[in-house]
Short mmCIF file of C-alpha atoms (C1' of nucleotides) in Angstrom, two decimals:
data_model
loop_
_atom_site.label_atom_id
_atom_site.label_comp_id
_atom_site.label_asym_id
_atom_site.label_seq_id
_atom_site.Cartn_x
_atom_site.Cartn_y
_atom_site.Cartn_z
CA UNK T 1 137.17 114.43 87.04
CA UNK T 2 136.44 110.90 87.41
CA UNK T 3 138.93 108.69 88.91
CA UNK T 4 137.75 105.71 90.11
CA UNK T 5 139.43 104.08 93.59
CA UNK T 6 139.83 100.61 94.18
CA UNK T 7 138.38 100.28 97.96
CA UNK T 8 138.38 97.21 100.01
CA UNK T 9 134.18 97.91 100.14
CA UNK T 10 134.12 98.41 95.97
CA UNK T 11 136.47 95.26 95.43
CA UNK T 12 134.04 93.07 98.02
CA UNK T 13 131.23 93.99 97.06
CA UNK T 14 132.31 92.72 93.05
CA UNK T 15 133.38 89.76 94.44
CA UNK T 16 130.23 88.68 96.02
CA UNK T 17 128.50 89.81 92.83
CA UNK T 18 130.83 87.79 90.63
CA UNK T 19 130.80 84.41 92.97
CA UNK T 20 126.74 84.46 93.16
CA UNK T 21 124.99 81.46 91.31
CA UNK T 22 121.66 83.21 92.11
CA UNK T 23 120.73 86.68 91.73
CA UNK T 24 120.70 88.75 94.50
CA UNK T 25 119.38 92.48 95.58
CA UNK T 26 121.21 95.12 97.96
CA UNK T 27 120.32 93.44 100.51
CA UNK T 28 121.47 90.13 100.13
CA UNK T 29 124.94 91.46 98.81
CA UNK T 30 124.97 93.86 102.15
CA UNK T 31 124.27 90.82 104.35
CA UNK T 32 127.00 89.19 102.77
CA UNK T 33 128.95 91.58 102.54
CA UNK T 34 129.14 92.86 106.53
CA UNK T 35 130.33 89.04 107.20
CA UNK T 36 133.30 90.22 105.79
CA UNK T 37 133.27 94.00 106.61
CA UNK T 38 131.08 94.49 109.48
CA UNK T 39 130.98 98.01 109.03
CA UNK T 40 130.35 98.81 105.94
CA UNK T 41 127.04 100.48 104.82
CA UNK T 42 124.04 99.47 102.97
CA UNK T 43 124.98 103.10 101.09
CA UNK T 44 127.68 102.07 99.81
CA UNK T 45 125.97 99.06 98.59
CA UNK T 46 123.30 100.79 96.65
CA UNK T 47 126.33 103.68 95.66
CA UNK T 48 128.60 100.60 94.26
CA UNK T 49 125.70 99.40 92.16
CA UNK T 50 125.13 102.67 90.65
CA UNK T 51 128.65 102.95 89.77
CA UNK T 52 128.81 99.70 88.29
CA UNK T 53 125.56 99.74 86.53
CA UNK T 54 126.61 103.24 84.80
CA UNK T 55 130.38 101.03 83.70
CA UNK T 56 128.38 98.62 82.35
CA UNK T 57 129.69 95.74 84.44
CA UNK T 58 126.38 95.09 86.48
CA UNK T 59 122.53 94.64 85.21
CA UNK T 60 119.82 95.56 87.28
CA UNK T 61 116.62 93.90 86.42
CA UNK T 62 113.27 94.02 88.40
CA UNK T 63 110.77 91.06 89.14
CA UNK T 64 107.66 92.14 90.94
CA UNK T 65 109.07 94.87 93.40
CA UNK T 66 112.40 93.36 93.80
CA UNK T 67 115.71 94.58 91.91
CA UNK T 68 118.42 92.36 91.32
CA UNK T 69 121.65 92.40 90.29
CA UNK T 70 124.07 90.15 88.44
CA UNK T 71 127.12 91.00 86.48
CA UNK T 72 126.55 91.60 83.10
CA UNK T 73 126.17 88.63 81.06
CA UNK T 74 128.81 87.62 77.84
CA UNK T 75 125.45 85.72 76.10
CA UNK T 76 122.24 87.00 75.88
CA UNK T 77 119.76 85.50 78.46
CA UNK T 78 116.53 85.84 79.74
CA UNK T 79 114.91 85.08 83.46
CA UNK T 80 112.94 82.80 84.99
CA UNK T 81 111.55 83.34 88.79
CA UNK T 82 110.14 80.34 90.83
CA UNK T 83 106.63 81.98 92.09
CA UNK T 84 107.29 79.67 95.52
CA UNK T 85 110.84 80.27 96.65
CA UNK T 86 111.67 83.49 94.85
CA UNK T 87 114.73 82.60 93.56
CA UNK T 88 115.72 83.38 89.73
CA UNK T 89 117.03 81.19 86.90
CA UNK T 90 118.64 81.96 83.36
CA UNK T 91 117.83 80.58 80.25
CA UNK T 92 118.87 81.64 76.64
CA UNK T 93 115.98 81.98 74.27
CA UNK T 94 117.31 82.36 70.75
CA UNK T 95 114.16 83.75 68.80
CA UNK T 96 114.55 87.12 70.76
CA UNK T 97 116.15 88.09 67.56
CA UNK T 98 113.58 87.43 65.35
CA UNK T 99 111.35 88.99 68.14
CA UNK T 100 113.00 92.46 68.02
CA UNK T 101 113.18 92.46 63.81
CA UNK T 102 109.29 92.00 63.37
CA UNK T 103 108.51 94.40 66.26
CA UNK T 104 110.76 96.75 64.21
CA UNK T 105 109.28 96.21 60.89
CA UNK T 106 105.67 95.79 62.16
CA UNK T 107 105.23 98.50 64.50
CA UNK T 108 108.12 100.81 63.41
CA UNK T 109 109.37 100.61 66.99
CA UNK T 110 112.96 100.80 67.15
CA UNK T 111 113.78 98.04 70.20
CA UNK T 112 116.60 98.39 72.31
CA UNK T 113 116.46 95.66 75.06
CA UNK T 114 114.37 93.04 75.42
CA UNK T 115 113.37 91.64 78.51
CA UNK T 116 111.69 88.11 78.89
CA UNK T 117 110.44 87.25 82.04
CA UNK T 118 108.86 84.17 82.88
CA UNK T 119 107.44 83.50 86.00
CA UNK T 120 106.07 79.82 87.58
CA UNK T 121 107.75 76.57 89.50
CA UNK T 122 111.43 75.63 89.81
CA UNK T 123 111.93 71.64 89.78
CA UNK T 124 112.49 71.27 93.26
CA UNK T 125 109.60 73.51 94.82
CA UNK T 126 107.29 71.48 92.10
CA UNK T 127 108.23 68.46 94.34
CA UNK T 128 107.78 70.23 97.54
CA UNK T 129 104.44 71.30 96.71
CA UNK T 130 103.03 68.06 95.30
CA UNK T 131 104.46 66.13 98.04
CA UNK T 132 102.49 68.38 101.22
CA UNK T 133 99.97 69.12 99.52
CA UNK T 134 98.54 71.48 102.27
CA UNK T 135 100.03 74.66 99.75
CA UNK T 136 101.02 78.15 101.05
CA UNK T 137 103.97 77.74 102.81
CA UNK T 138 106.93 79.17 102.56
CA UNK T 139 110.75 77.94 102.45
CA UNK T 140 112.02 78.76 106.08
CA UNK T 141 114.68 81.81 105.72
CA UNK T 142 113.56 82.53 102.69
CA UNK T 143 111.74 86.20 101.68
CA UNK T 144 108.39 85.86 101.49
CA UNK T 145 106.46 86.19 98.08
CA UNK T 146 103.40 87.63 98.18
CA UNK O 1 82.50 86.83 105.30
CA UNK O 2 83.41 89.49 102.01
CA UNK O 3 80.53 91.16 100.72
CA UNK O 4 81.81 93.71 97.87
CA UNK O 5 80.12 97.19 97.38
CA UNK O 6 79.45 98.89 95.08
CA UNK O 7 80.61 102.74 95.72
CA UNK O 8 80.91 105.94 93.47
CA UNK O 9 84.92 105.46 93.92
CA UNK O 10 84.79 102.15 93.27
CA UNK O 11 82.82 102.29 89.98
CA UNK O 12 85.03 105.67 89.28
CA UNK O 13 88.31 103.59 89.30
CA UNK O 14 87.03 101.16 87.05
CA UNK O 15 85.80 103.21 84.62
CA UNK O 16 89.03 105.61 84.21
CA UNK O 17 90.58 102.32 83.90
CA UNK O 18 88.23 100.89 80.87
CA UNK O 19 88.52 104.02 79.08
CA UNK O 20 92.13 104.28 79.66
CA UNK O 21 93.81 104.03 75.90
CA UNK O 22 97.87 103.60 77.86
CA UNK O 23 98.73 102.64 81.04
CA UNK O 24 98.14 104.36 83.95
CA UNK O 25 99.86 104.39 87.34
CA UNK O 26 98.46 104.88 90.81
CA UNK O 27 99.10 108.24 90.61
CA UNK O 28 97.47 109.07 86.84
CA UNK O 29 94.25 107.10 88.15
CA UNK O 30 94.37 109.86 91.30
CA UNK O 31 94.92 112.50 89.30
CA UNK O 32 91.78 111.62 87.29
CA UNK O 33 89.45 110.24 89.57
CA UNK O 34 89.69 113.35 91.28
CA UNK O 35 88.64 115.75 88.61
CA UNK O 36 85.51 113.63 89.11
CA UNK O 37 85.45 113.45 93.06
CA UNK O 38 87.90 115.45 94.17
CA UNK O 39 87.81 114.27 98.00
CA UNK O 40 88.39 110.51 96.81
CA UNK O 41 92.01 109.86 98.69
CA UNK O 42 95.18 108.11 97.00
CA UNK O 43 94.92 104.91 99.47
CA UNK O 44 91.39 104.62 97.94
CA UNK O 45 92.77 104.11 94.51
CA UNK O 46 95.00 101.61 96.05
CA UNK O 47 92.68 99.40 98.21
CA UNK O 48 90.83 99.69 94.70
CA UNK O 49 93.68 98.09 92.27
CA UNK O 50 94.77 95.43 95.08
CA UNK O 51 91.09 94.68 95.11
CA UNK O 52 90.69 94.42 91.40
CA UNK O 53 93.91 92.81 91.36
CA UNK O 54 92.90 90.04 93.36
CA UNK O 55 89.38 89.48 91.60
CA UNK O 56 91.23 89.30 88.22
CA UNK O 57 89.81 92.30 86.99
CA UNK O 58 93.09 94.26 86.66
CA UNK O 59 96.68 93.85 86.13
CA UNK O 60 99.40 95.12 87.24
CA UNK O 61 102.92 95.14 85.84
CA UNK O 62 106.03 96.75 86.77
CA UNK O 63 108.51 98.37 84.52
CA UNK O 64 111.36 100.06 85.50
CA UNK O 65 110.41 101.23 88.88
CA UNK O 66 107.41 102.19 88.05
CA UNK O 67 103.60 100.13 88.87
CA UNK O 68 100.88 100.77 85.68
CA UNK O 69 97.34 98.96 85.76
CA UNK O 70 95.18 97.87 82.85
CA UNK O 71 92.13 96.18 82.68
CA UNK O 72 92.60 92.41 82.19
CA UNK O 73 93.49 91.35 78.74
CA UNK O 74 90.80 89.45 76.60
CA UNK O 75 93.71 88.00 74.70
CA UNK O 76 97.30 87.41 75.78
CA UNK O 77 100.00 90.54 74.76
CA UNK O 78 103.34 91.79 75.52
CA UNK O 79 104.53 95.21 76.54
CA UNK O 80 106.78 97.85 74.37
CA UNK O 81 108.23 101.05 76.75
CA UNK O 82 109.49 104.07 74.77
CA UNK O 83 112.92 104.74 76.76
CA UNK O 84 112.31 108.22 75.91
CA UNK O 85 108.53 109.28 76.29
CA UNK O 86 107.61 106.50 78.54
CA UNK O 87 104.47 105.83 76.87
CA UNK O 88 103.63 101.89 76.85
CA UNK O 89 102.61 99.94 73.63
CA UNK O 90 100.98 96.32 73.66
CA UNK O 91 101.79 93.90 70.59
CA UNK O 92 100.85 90.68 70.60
CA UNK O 93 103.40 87.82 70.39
CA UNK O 94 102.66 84.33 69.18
CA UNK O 95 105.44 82.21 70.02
CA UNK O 96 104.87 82.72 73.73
CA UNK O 97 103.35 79.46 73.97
CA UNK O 98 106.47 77.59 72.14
CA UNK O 99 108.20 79.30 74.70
CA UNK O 100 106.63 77.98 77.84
CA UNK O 101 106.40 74.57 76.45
CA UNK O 102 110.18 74.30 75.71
CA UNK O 103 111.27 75.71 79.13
CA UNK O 104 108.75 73.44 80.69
CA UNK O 105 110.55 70.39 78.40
CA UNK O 106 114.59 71.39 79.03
CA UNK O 107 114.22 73.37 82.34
CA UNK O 108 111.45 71.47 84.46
CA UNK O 109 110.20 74.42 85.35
CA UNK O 110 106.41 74.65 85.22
CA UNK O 111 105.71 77.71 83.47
CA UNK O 112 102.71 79.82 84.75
CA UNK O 113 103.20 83.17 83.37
CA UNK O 114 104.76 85.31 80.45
CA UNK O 115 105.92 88.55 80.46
CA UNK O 116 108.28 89.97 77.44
CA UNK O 117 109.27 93.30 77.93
CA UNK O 118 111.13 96.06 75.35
CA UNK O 119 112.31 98.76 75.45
CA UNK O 120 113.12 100.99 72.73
CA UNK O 121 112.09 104.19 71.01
CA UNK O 122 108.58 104.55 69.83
CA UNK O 123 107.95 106.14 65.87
CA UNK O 124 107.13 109.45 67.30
CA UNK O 125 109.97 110.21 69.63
CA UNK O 126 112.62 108.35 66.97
CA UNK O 127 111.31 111.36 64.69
CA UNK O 128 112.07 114.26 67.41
CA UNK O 129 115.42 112.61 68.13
CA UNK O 130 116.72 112.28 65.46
CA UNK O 131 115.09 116.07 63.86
CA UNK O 132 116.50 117.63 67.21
CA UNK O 133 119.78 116.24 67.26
CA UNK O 134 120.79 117.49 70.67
CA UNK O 135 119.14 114.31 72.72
CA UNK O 136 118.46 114.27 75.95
CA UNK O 137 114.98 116.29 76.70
CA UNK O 138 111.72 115.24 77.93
CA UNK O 139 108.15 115.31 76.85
CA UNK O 140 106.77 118.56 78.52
CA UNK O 141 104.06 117.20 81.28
CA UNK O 142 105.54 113.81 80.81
CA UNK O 143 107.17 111.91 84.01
CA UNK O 144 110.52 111.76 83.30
CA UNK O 145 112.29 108.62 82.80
CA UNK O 146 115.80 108.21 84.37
"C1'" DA L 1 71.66 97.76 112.29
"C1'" DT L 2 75.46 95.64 110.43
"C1'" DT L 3 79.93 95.79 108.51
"C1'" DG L 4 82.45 97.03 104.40
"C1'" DC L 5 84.38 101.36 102.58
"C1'" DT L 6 86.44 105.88 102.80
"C1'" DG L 7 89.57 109.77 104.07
"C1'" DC L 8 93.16 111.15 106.79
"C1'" DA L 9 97.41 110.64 108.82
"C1'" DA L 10 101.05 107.89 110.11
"C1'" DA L 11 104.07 104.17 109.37
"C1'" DG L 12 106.86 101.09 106.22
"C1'" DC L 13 109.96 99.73 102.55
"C1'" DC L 14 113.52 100.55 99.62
"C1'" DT L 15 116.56 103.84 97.67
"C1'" DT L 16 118.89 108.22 97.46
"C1'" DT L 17 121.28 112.24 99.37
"C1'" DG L 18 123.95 115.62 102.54
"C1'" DC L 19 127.64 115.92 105.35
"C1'" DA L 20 131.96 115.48 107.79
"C1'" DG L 21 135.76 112.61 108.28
"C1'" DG L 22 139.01 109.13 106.25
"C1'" DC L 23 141.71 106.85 102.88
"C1'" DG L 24 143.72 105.90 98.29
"C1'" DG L 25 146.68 107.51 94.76
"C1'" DC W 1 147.94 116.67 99.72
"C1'" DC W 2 143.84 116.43 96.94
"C1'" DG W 3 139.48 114.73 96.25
"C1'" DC W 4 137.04 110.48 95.79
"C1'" DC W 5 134.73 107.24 99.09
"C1'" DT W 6 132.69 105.87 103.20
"C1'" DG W 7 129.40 105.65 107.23
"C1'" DC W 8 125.80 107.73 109.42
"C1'" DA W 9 121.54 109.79 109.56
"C1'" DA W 10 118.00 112.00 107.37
"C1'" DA W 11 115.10 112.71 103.54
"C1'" DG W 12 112.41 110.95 99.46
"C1'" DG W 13 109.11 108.18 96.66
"C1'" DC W 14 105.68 105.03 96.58
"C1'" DT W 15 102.65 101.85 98.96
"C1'" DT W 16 100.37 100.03 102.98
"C1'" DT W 17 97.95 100.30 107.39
"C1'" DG W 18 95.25 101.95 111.69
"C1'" DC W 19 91.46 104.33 112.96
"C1'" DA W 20 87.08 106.58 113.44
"C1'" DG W 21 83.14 107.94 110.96
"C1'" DC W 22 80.11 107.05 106.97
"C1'" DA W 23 77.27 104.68 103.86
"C1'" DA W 24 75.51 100.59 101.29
"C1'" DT W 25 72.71 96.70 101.87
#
DNA sequence: ATTGCTGCAAAGCCTTTGCAGGCGG
DNA sequence: CCGCCTGCAAAGGCTTTGCAGCAAT
């Protein structure tokens, strides 16, 4: 049946997960991840992620073509990605409640999940912006958004 | 510089797209364009939706893995998925705007888009669930949803 | 006659899968 | 020891791109 291991690749690739204050996809975790394990697999990435989605311990959520993965939240929350520098913020928006109630009563749609995405300007790239005004650039080392 | 044409595909995408009453993927839009012109080629119907993409004329949202296209909204909505058909609904949602004005007030972050997502089971398919208590199939003809 | 548009095929991403060997329990 | 896990490489979806010919203006 299933018996799950503890393997040095499983247990780093949590840790990385756990210690992130940004989201990040396989890729980032497998970058960070070969620092410490040089030779471990971009498989075994994506197969960890499965695993832990399926457990329940790690949410996947997609923003434009990108997954990302954090470990599943204790409160409720809801995303926000900066258009400029890609990278994602949290925010709690109570009235996701009251959201899911009326659906259910108005439309007789019975709502699981509900997923608010919000998508503009973090503080700092706000500054950047408005200060060179020449636009379009991106942050060096950064992915690029198109 | 960019002149735009007018061609039979062209116009064909657009209109499968007007008279579309859910969403349709890349794939659908083939799939129908070419009962009409059955040489018209799949990177066709993509040059087509980046195009109309980029003029405004049609967007594009991603759920799940998967890309769907719609013409662009007169008035603002949000996006229901049935978890078990697929099928997506539109409801409108007025507190949107409350929303993007309080992130913009606690977060900083200059709001420029909206998207709420849920997921949950639409009337019809809560009906055959929960008549065929045995779960777990799929709408005949319908992609299936992992 | 330009030059944008199309179809075809090939290449690109990201993600998943098959397989043989290795390691945890 | 058994069998789950790993790394490697290959295959799979979906989307994009290069190219030569075609067609709209």
């Amino acid at each position: 049946m299933l018996n799950r291991r503890s393997t040095e690749q499983r247990e780093l690739i949590r840790e990385i997960l756990q210690q992130a204050d940004e989201h990040l996809d396989a890729d980032n975790i497998y970058e960070q991840a070969r620092q410490r394990s040089p030779n471990i697999s971009l498989s075994t990435i994506y197969r960890n992620l499965q695993l832990f989605k399926e457990l329940g311990l790690v949410e996947e959520h997609q923003f434009g073509s990108r997954r990302y993965y954090e470990p599943a939240p204790q409160t409720e929350h809801h995303h926000l990605v900066c258009l400029s520098c890609g990278r994602g913020f949290e925010f709690k928006c109570p009235s996701t409640e009251g959201l899911k109630s009326r659906i259910n009563k108005e439309e007789g749609f019975r709502v699981i999940a509900a997923e608010v995405c919000l998508a503009g300007y973090c503080p700092a790239c706000q500054e950047r912006l408005t200060a060179t005004a020449a636009g379009n650039r991106t942050i060096p080392g950064q992915k690029e958004v198109k």
